[in-house]
Short mmCIF file of N, CA and C in Angstrom, two decimals:
data_model
loop_
_atom_site.label_atom_id
_atom_site.label_comp_id
_atom_site.label_asym_id
_atom_site.label_seq_id
_atom_site.Cartn_x
_atom_site.Cartn_y
_atom_site.Cartn_z
N MET A 1 131.74 -14.34 56.50
CA MET A 1 131.80 -14.38 55.05
C MET A 1 132.66 -15.54 54.53
N PRO A 2 133.78 -15.86 55.17
CA PRO A 2 134.58 -16.99 54.64
C PRO A 2 133.80 -18.30 54.59
N LEU A 3 132.96 -18.57 55.58
CA LEU A 3 132.17 -19.80 55.57
C LEU A 3 131.18 -19.79 54.42
N ARG A 4 130.54 -18.67 54.20
CA ARG A 4 129.61 -18.56 53.07
C ARG A 4 130.34 -18.75 51.75
N LEU A 5 131.48 -18.12 51.61
CA LEU A 5 132.25 -18.26 50.37
C LEU A 5 132.73 -19.69 50.16
N SER A 6 133.07 -20.38 51.25
CA SER A 6 133.49 -21.78 51.10
C SER A 6 132.33 -22.65 50.66
N ARG A 7 131.13 -22.37 51.16
CA ARG A 7 129.94 -23.12 50.73
C ARG A 7 129.63 -22.84 49.26
N ILE A 8 129.76 -21.60 48.86
CA ILE A 8 129.54 -21.23 47.47
C ILE A 8 130.57 -21.93 46.58
N GLY A 9 131.83 -21.93 47.01
CA GLY A 9 132.88 -22.61 46.25
C GLY A 9 132.65 -24.11 46.15
N LEU A 10 132.21 -24.70 47.26
CA LEU A 10 131.89 -26.13 47.25
C LEU A 10 130.79 -26.42 46.24
N MET A 11 129.74 -25.62 46.25
CA MET A 11 128.63 -25.84 45.33
C MET A 11 129.06 -25.61 43.88
N ALA A 12 129.88 -24.60 43.66
CA ALA A 12 130.36 -24.33 42.30
C ALA A 12 131.18 -25.52 41.78
N THR A 13 132.01 -26.06 42.65
CA THR A 13 132.84 -27.20 42.26
C THR A 13 131.99 -28.44 41.98
N ILE A 14 130.99 -28.67 42.81
CA ILE A 14 130.10 -29.82 42.59
C ILE A 14 129.30 -29.63 41.30
N ALA A 15 128.82 -28.41 41.07
CA ALA A 15 128.08 -28.13 39.83
C ALA A 15 128.96 -28.40 38.61
N LEU A 16 130.22 -27.97 38.68
CA LEU A 16 131.16 -28.24 37.59
C LEU A 16 131.37 -29.73 37.41
N TRP A 17 131.60 -30.44 38.49
CA TRP A 17 131.83 -31.89 38.47
C TRP A 17 130.65 -32.61 37.81
N LEU A 18 129.44 -32.31 38.28
CA LEU A 18 128.26 -32.97 37.73
C LEU A 18 128.04 -32.61 36.27
N ALA A 19 128.33 -31.34 35.93
CA ALA A 19 128.20 -30.91 34.53
C ALA A 19 129.19 -31.65 33.64
N LEU A 20 130.40 -31.87 34.13
CA LEU A 20 131.39 -32.62 33.35
C LEU A 20 130.99 -34.08 33.18
N VAL A 21 130.38 -34.65 34.21
CA VAL A 21 129.90 -36.03 34.12
C VAL A 21 128.82 -36.12 33.03
N ALA A 22 127.84 -35.22 33.10
CA ALA A 22 126.76 -35.22 32.11
C ALA A 22 127.31 -34.93 30.71
N PHE A 23 128.20 -33.94 30.60
CA PHE A 23 128.79 -33.59 29.31
C PHE A 23 129.54 -34.77 28.71
N GLY A 24 130.31 -35.46 29.54
CA GLY A 24 131.04 -36.63 29.06
C GLY A 24 130.11 -37.70 28.54
N ASN A 25 129.02 -37.94 29.25
CA ASN A 25 128.07 -38.96 28.80
C ASN A 25 127.32 -38.54 27.54
N ILE A 26 127.11 -37.26 27.38
CA ILE A 26 126.42 -36.77 26.17
C ILE A 26 127.36 -36.82 24.97
N THR A 27 128.58 -36.34 25.15
CA THR A 27 129.51 -36.24 24.01
C THR A 27 130.24 -37.54 23.70
N ASP A 28 130.26 -38.46 24.66
CA ASP A 28 130.87 -39.77 24.44
C ASP A 28 129.84 -40.83 24.84
N TYR A 29 128.70 -40.73 24.22
CA TYR A 29 127.53 -41.53 24.58
C TYR A 29 127.83 -43.02 24.64
N GLY A 30 128.56 -43.52 23.69
CA GLY A 30 128.78 -44.96 23.57
C GLY A 30 129.61 -45.58 24.68
N SER A 31 130.54 -44.81 25.25
CA SER A 31 131.45 -45.39 26.26
C SER A 31 130.70 -45.92 27.47
N ASN A 32 129.87 -45.10 28.07
CA ASN A 32 129.15 -45.55 29.27
C ASN A 32 127.86 -46.28 28.93
N LEU A 33 127.38 -46.15 27.69
CA LEU A 33 126.23 -46.95 27.28
C LEU A 33 126.56 -48.43 27.43
N VAL A 34 127.77 -48.82 27.07
CA VAL A 34 128.20 -50.21 27.17
C VAL A 34 128.09 -50.67 28.63
N PHE A 35 128.51 -49.83 29.55
CA PHE A 35 128.41 -50.15 30.98
C PHE A 35 126.94 -50.40 31.36
N VAL A 36 126.07 -49.48 30.99
CA VAL A 36 124.65 -49.60 31.32
C VAL A 36 124.07 -50.87 30.70
N GLN A 37 124.42 -51.15 29.46
CA GLN A 37 123.91 -52.34 28.79
C GLN A 37 124.32 -53.62 29.52
N HIS A 38 125.57 -53.70 29.95
CA HIS A 38 126.03 -54.90 30.66
C HIS A 38 125.36 -55.04 32.03
N VAL A 39 125.21 -53.93 32.72
CA VAL A 39 124.55 -54.00 34.03
C VAL A 39 123.11 -54.46 33.86
N LEU A 40 122.39 -53.86 32.90
CA LEU A 40 120.98 -54.22 32.70
C LEU A 40 120.83 -55.63 32.15
N ALA A 41 121.75 -56.06 31.32
CA ALA A 41 121.68 -57.42 30.75
C ALA A 41 122.11 -58.47 31.77
N MET A 42 122.79 -58.04 32.82
CA MET A 42 123.23 -58.94 33.90
C MET A 42 124.07 -60.10 33.34
N ASP A 43 124.87 -59.81 32.32
CA ASP A 43 125.63 -60.85 31.66
C ASP A 43 126.98 -61.15 32.31
N SER A 44 127.29 -60.41 33.37
CA SER A 44 128.57 -60.68 34.03
C SER A 44 128.42 -60.95 35.52
N ILE A 45 127.17 -61.22 35.94
CA ILE A 45 126.98 -61.59 37.35
C ILE A 45 127.18 -63.10 37.49
N PHE A 46 127.18 -63.57 38.71
CA PHE A 46 127.41 -65.00 38.94
C PHE A 46 126.47 -65.84 38.07
N PRO A 47 127.00 -66.81 37.35
CA PRO A 47 126.17 -67.62 36.45
C PRO A 47 125.04 -68.37 37.15
N ASP A 48 125.25 -68.75 38.38
CA ASP A 48 124.22 -69.51 39.09
C ASP A 48 123.28 -68.63 39.91
N ALA A 49 123.39 -67.30 39.78
CA ALA A 49 122.49 -66.39 40.49
C ALA A 49 121.06 -66.61 40.00
N THR A 50 120.13 -66.57 40.92
CA THR A 50 118.72 -66.82 40.55
C THR A 50 117.97 -65.54 40.19
N ILE A 51 118.70 -64.44 40.01
CA ILE A 51 118.02 -63.18 39.69
C ILE A 51 118.14 -62.80 38.22
N HIS A 52 118.63 -63.67 37.39
CA HIS A 52 118.81 -63.36 35.96
C HIS A 52 117.50 -62.99 35.27
N TYR A 53 116.38 -63.40 35.84
CA TYR A 53 115.09 -63.06 35.24
C TYR A 53 114.85 -61.55 35.21
N ARG A 54 115.58 -60.80 36.00
CA ARG A 54 115.42 -59.34 36.06
C ARG A 54 116.10 -58.62 34.91
N ALA A 55 116.89 -59.32 34.15
CA ALA A 55 117.70 -58.71 33.09
C ALA A 55 116.84 -58.00 32.05
N ILE A 56 117.40 -56.93 31.53
CA ILE A 56 116.77 -56.17 30.44
C ILE A 56 117.70 -56.27 29.24
N HIS A 57 117.23 -56.92 28.19
CA HIS A 57 118.05 -57.11 26.99
C HIS A 57 117.62 -56.22 25.84
N ALA A 58 116.46 -55.61 25.94
CA ALA A 58 115.93 -54.79 24.84
C ALA A 58 116.76 -53.51 24.69
N PRO A 59 117.40 -53.32 23.53
CA PRO A 59 118.23 -52.12 23.33
C PRO A 59 117.47 -50.81 23.56
N LEU A 60 116.21 -50.77 23.16
CA LEU A 60 115.43 -49.55 23.35
C LEU A 60 115.31 -49.20 24.84
N LEU A 61 115.06 -50.19 25.67
CA LEU A 61 114.96 -49.96 27.11
C LEU A 61 116.32 -49.62 27.72
N GLN A 62 117.37 -50.22 27.21
CA GLN A 62 118.71 -49.89 27.70
C GLN A 62 119.07 -48.44 27.37
N HIS A 63 118.75 -48.02 26.14
CA HIS A 63 118.99 -46.62 25.76
C HIS A 63 118.12 -45.69 26.59
N ALA A 64 116.88 -46.06 26.82
CA ALA A 64 115.98 -45.22 27.62
C ALA A 64 116.52 -45.05 29.04
N ALA A 65 117.03 -46.13 29.62
CA ALA A 65 117.60 -46.06 30.96
C ALA A 65 118.82 -45.13 30.97
N TYR A 66 119.65 -45.23 29.97
CA TYR A 66 120.85 -44.40 29.89
C TYR A 66 120.49 -42.93 29.69
N VAL A 67 119.51 -42.67 28.83
CA VAL A 67 119.06 -41.28 28.62
C VAL A 67 118.49 -40.72 29.91
N LEU A 68 117.77 -41.53 30.66
CA LEU A 68 117.24 -41.09 31.96
C LEU A 68 118.38 -40.76 32.93
N ILE A 69 119.41 -41.57 32.93
CA ILE A 69 120.58 -41.30 33.77
C ILE A 69 121.21 -39.96 33.38
N ILE A 70 121.42 -39.76 32.09
CA ILE A 70 122.04 -38.52 31.62
C ILE A 70 121.16 -37.32 31.94
N ALA A 71 119.86 -37.45 31.75
CA ALA A 71 118.94 -36.35 32.06
C ALA A 71 118.98 -36.02 33.55
N THR A 72 119.06 -37.03 34.39
CA THR A 72 119.12 -36.81 35.83
C THR A 72 120.43 -36.16 36.23
N GLU A 73 121.53 -36.61 35.64
CA GLU A 73 122.83 -35.96 35.89
C GLU A 73 122.78 -34.50 35.50
N THR A 74 122.19 -34.24 34.34
CA THR A 74 122.09 -32.87 33.84
C THR A 74 121.23 -32.02 34.77
N LEU A 75 120.11 -32.56 35.20
CA LEU A 75 119.24 -31.83 36.12
C LEU A 75 119.97 -31.50 37.41
N ALA A 76 120.69 -32.46 37.97
CA ALA A 76 121.45 -32.23 39.20
C ALA A 76 122.48 -31.12 38.99
N ALA A 77 123.18 -31.17 37.86
CA ALA A 77 124.19 -30.15 37.56
C ALA A 77 123.57 -28.77 37.42
N VAL A 78 122.46 -28.68 36.70
CA VAL A 78 121.80 -27.39 36.49
C VAL A 78 121.29 -26.83 37.81
N LEU A 79 120.65 -27.67 38.62
CA LEU A 79 120.15 -27.21 39.92
C LEU A 79 121.29 -26.75 40.82
N CYS A 80 122.39 -27.50 40.83
CA CYS A 80 123.54 -27.09 41.64
C CYS A 80 124.14 -25.78 41.11
N GLY A 81 124.20 -25.65 39.79
CA GLY A 81 124.71 -24.42 39.20
C GLY A 81 123.84 -23.21 39.51
N LEU A 82 122.53 -23.37 39.33
CA LEU A 82 121.62 -22.28 39.66
C LEU A 82 121.64 -21.98 41.16
N GLY A 83 121.75 -23.03 41.96
CA GLY A 83 121.86 -22.84 43.41
C GLY A 83 123.11 -22.07 43.78
N THR A 84 124.20 -22.36 43.11
CA THR A 84 125.44 -21.63 43.35
C THR A 84 125.26 -20.15 43.02
N TRP A 85 124.61 -19.88 41.90
CA TRP A 85 124.37 -18.49 41.49
C TRP A 85 123.51 -17.78 42.54
N ARG A 86 122.47 -18.43 43.02
CA ARG A 86 121.62 -17.81 44.05
C ARG A 86 122.40 -17.57 45.35
N LEU A 87 123.24 -18.51 45.72
CA LEU A 87 124.06 -18.33 46.92
C LEU A 87 125.02 -17.15 46.74
N TRP A 88 125.59 -17.05 45.56
CA TRP A 88 126.52 -15.95 45.29
C TRP A 88 125.80 -14.60 45.41
N ARG A 89 124.61 -14.54 44.83
CA ARG A 89 123.84 -13.29 44.89
C ARG A 89 123.42 -12.94 46.32
N ALA A 90 123.25 -13.96 47.17
CA ALA A 90 122.79 -13.72 48.54
C ALA A 90 123.93 -13.70 49.55
N ARG A 91 125.16 -13.70 49.09
CA ARG A 91 126.30 -13.86 50.00
C ARG A 91 126.39 -12.76 51.05
N ARG A 92 125.90 -11.57 50.76
CA ARG A 92 125.96 -10.46 51.72
C ARG A 92 124.61 -10.21 52.40
N SER A 93 123.67 -11.08 52.17
CA SER A 93 122.32 -10.93 52.71
C SER A 93 122.24 -11.40 54.15
N PRO A 94 121.15 -11.05 54.82
CA PRO A 94 120.94 -11.59 56.17
C PRO A 94 120.92 -13.13 56.15
N ALA A 95 121.20 -13.72 57.30
CA ALA A 95 121.35 -15.18 57.40
C ALA A 95 120.12 -15.92 56.89
N ALA A 96 118.94 -15.45 57.23
CA ALA A 96 117.71 -16.14 56.81
C ALA A 96 117.57 -16.13 55.29
N GLN A 97 117.93 -15.02 54.67
CA GLN A 97 117.83 -14.93 53.21
C GLN A 97 118.89 -15.82 52.55
N PHE A 98 120.09 -15.86 53.09
CA PHE A 98 121.13 -16.73 52.55
C PHE A 98 120.71 -18.19 52.69
N HIS A 99 120.11 -18.51 53.82
CA HIS A 99 119.64 -19.89 54.03
C HIS A 99 118.56 -20.27 53.01
N ARG A 100 117.64 -19.36 52.72
CA ARG A 100 116.61 -19.64 51.71
C ARG A 100 117.21 -19.79 50.32
N ALA A 101 118.32 -19.11 50.08
CA ALA A 101 118.97 -19.18 48.77
C ALA A 101 119.58 -20.56 48.52
N LYS A 102 119.67 -21.38 49.54
CA LYS A 102 120.26 -22.71 49.41
C LYS A 102 119.32 -23.72 48.75
N ARG A 103 118.07 -23.38 48.58
CA ARG A 103 117.06 -24.36 48.16
C ARG A 103 117.38 -25.09 46.87
N LEU A 104 117.77 -24.37 45.83
CA LEU A 104 118.07 -25.03 44.55
C LEU A 104 119.32 -25.90 44.66
N ALA A 105 120.31 -25.42 45.40
CA ALA A 105 121.52 -26.22 45.59
C ALA A 105 121.18 -27.50 46.33
N VAL A 106 120.37 -27.40 47.36
CA VAL A 106 119.94 -28.59 48.11
C VAL A 106 119.17 -29.54 47.19
N ALA A 107 118.31 -28.98 46.35
CA ALA A 107 117.55 -29.81 45.41
C ALA A 107 118.50 -30.54 44.45
N GLY A 108 119.51 -29.85 43.95
CA GLY A 108 120.48 -30.47 43.05
C GLY A 108 121.26 -31.59 43.72
N LEU A 109 121.68 -31.35 44.95
CA LEU A 109 122.38 -32.39 45.70
C LEU A 109 121.46 -33.58 45.95
N GLY A 110 120.20 -33.28 46.26
CA GLY A 110 119.22 -34.35 46.49
C GLY A 110 118.98 -35.19 45.25
N VAL A 111 118.88 -34.55 44.10
CA VAL A 111 118.71 -35.28 42.84
C VAL A 111 119.92 -36.18 42.60
N GLY A 112 121.11 -35.66 42.87
CA GLY A 112 122.32 -36.46 42.71
C GLY A 112 122.33 -37.67 43.63
N VAL A 113 121.94 -37.48 44.89
CA VAL A 113 121.88 -38.60 45.83
C VAL A 113 120.86 -39.63 45.35
N LEU A 114 119.72 -39.17 44.88
CA LEU A 114 118.71 -40.10 44.38
C LEU A 114 119.26 -40.92 43.21
N LEU A 115 120.01 -40.27 42.32
CA LEU A 115 120.56 -40.99 41.17
C LEU A 115 121.62 -42.00 41.59
N TRP A 116 122.63 -41.54 42.34
CA TRP A 116 123.74 -42.44 42.62
C TRP A 116 123.46 -43.43 43.76
N LEU A 117 122.66 -43.04 44.73
CA LEU A 117 122.31 -43.99 45.79
C LEU A 117 121.12 -44.85 45.35
N GLY A 118 120.07 -44.21 44.86
CA GLY A 118 118.88 -44.95 44.45
C GLY A 118 119.06 -45.68 43.14
N GLY A 119 119.61 -44.98 42.15
CA GLY A 119 119.76 -45.57 40.83
C GLY A 119 120.89 -46.56 40.70
N PHE A 120 122.07 -46.12 41.09
CA PHE A 120 123.24 -46.97 40.89
C PHE A 120 123.42 -48.00 42.00
N MET A 121 123.36 -47.55 43.26
CA MET A 121 123.64 -48.49 44.35
C MET A 121 122.46 -49.42 44.62
N ALA A 122 121.24 -48.87 44.69
CA ALA A 122 120.08 -49.71 45.00
C ALA A 122 119.63 -50.51 43.77
N ILE A 123 119.29 -49.80 42.69
CA ILE A 123 118.75 -50.50 41.52
C ILE A 123 119.85 -51.26 40.78
N GLY A 124 120.92 -50.55 40.42
CA GLY A 124 122.00 -51.23 39.70
C GLY A 124 122.70 -52.27 40.55
N GLY A 125 123.06 -51.88 41.76
CA GLY A 125 123.83 -52.77 42.62
C GLY A 125 123.05 -53.95 43.14
N GLU A 126 121.85 -53.71 43.60
CA GLU A 126 121.07 -54.78 44.23
C GLU A 126 120.08 -55.44 43.27
N TRP A 127 119.26 -54.66 42.60
CA TRP A 127 118.26 -55.26 41.72
C TRP A 127 118.90 -55.99 40.55
N PHE A 128 119.87 -55.35 39.91
CA PHE A 128 120.53 -55.96 38.76
C PHE A 128 121.82 -56.70 39.14
N GLY A 129 122.12 -56.78 40.41
CA GLY A 129 123.25 -57.57 40.88
C GLY A 129 124.62 -57.08 40.43
N MET A 130 124.74 -55.78 40.23
CA MET A 130 126.02 -55.23 39.77
C MET A 130 127.15 -55.59 40.73
N TRP A 131 126.84 -55.77 41.99
CA TRP A 131 127.88 -56.11 42.98
C TRP A 131 128.57 -57.43 42.66
N MET A 132 127.90 -58.29 41.89
CA MET A 132 128.48 -59.59 41.53
C MET A 132 129.45 -59.52 40.36
N SER A 133 129.48 -58.42 39.67
CA SER A 133 130.31 -58.30 38.47
C SER A 133 131.69 -57.75 38.82
N SER A 134 132.70 -58.42 38.34
CA SER A 134 134.06 -57.90 38.56
C SER A 134 134.43 -56.87 37.49
N GLN A 135 133.78 -56.91 36.35
CA GLN A 135 134.10 -55.98 35.26
C GLN A 135 133.17 -54.79 35.19
N TRP A 136 131.88 -54.97 35.42
CA TRP A 136 130.89 -53.91 35.25
C TRP A 136 130.27 -53.54 36.60
N ASN A 137 131.13 -53.17 37.53
CA ASN A 137 130.69 -52.84 38.88
C ASN A 137 131.03 -51.38 39.15
N GLY A 138 130.02 -50.56 39.23
CA GLY A 138 130.22 -49.13 39.48
C GLY A 138 129.90 -48.71 40.89
N LEU A 139 129.85 -49.65 41.82
CA LEU A 139 129.45 -49.32 43.19
C LEU A 139 130.47 -48.43 43.90
N ASP A 140 131.75 -48.65 43.69
CA ASP A 140 132.75 -47.79 44.34
C ASP A 140 132.62 -46.35 43.86
N SER A 141 132.45 -46.19 42.57
CA SER A 141 132.28 -44.86 42.00
C SER A 141 130.99 -44.21 42.51
N ALA A 142 129.91 -44.98 42.53
CA ALA A 142 128.63 -44.45 43.03
C ALA A 142 128.76 -44.04 44.49
N PHE A 143 129.47 -44.84 45.28
CA PHE A 143 129.66 -44.51 46.69
C PHE A 143 130.41 -43.18 46.84
N ARG A 144 131.41 -42.95 46.02
CA ARG A 144 132.14 -41.67 46.08
C ARG A 144 131.21 -40.51 45.81
N PHE A 145 130.35 -40.65 44.80
CA PHE A 145 129.39 -39.60 44.49
C PHE A 145 128.47 -39.35 45.69
N VAL A 146 127.92 -40.42 46.23
CA VAL A 146 126.98 -40.30 47.35
C VAL A 146 127.66 -39.65 48.55
N ALA A 147 128.87 -40.09 48.86
CA ALA A 147 129.58 -39.53 50.02
C ALA A 147 129.82 -38.04 49.86
N VAL A 148 130.30 -37.62 48.70
CA VAL A 148 130.56 -36.19 48.47
C VAL A 148 129.26 -35.39 48.53
N LEU A 149 128.23 -35.89 47.87
CA LEU A 149 126.97 -35.16 47.83
C LEU A 149 126.33 -35.06 49.21
N LEU A 150 126.38 -36.14 49.98
CA LEU A 150 125.81 -36.10 51.33
C LEU A 150 126.61 -35.18 52.24
N LEU A 151 127.93 -35.20 52.13
CA LEU A 151 128.74 -34.28 52.93
C LEU A 151 128.44 -32.83 52.56
N ALA A 152 128.26 -32.58 51.28
CA ALA A 152 127.89 -31.23 50.84
C ALA A 152 126.52 -30.83 51.40
N LEU A 153 125.58 -31.77 51.40
CA LEU A 153 124.27 -31.49 51.98
C LEU A 153 124.37 -31.13 53.46
N VAL A 154 125.19 -31.85 54.19
CA VAL A 154 125.38 -31.55 55.61
C VAL A 154 126.01 -30.17 55.78
N CYS A 155 127.03 -29.90 55.01
CA CYS A 155 127.71 -28.61 55.07
C CYS A 155 126.76 -27.47 54.71
N LEU A 156 126.04 -27.65 53.63
CA LEU A 156 125.14 -26.60 53.16
C LEU A 156 123.94 -26.43 54.08
N GLY A 157 123.53 -27.49 54.74
CA GLY A 157 122.35 -27.44 55.58
C GLY A 157 122.52 -26.72 56.90
N GLN A 158 123.75 -26.43 57.27
CA GLN A 158 123.99 -25.73 58.52
C GLN A 158 123.48 -24.29 58.43
N ARG A 159 122.93 -23.83 59.52
CA ARG A 159 122.47 -22.43 59.59
C ARG A 159 123.66 -21.50 59.60
N ASP A 160 123.47 -20.32 59.04
CA ASP A 160 124.52 -19.32 58.99
C ASP A 160 124.30 -18.27 60.06
N ASP A 161 125.40 -17.74 60.54
CA ASP A 161 125.33 -16.59 61.43
C ASP A 161 125.14 -15.33 60.61
N GLU A 162 124.74 -14.28 61.28
CA GLU A 162 124.68 -12.97 60.60
C GLU A 162 126.09 -12.52 60.32
N LEU A 163 126.24 -11.76 59.25
CA LEU A 163 127.55 -11.23 58.90
C LEU A 163 127.94 -10.13 59.86
N ASP A 164 129.24 -10.05 60.17
CA ASP A 164 129.74 -8.94 60.98
C ASP A 164 129.86 -7.73 60.11
N ASP A 165 129.53 -6.59 60.66
CA ASP A 165 129.62 -5.35 59.88
C ASP A 165 131.01 -4.80 59.86
#
């Protein structure tokens, strides 16, 4: 039971973390919008970089990208939260049933990895050259998200033993 409870606690904490990230972006929309706008506009990457043609300057597209980020953060938080609830309800169940209860939590972690690894590190970091910016570089932060989410996936993905009576 302690291992199951630790997994449930881990998922609850991650759900809270992701919910706070999404909540912050929703309630303080403008703060991180500026970050997204600079990354997409590529206005702080090396001046002689030959990838400036990839820049997106249209405000509508910049807002759409940011809304997509917030929606994805929210989806990851909701899936992790619902997954936590399912794990809690199955905490005393047989091992196979507890393992099946992990599905939504795994989906939430997967959505988070797709956002921060695929969206921020691959698209933002490489396609838009965010790695070249000293001011608008979110790669360290994205890496922290990816590392935590992947470690949680590994932890959650382990099979459980049957509970002792």
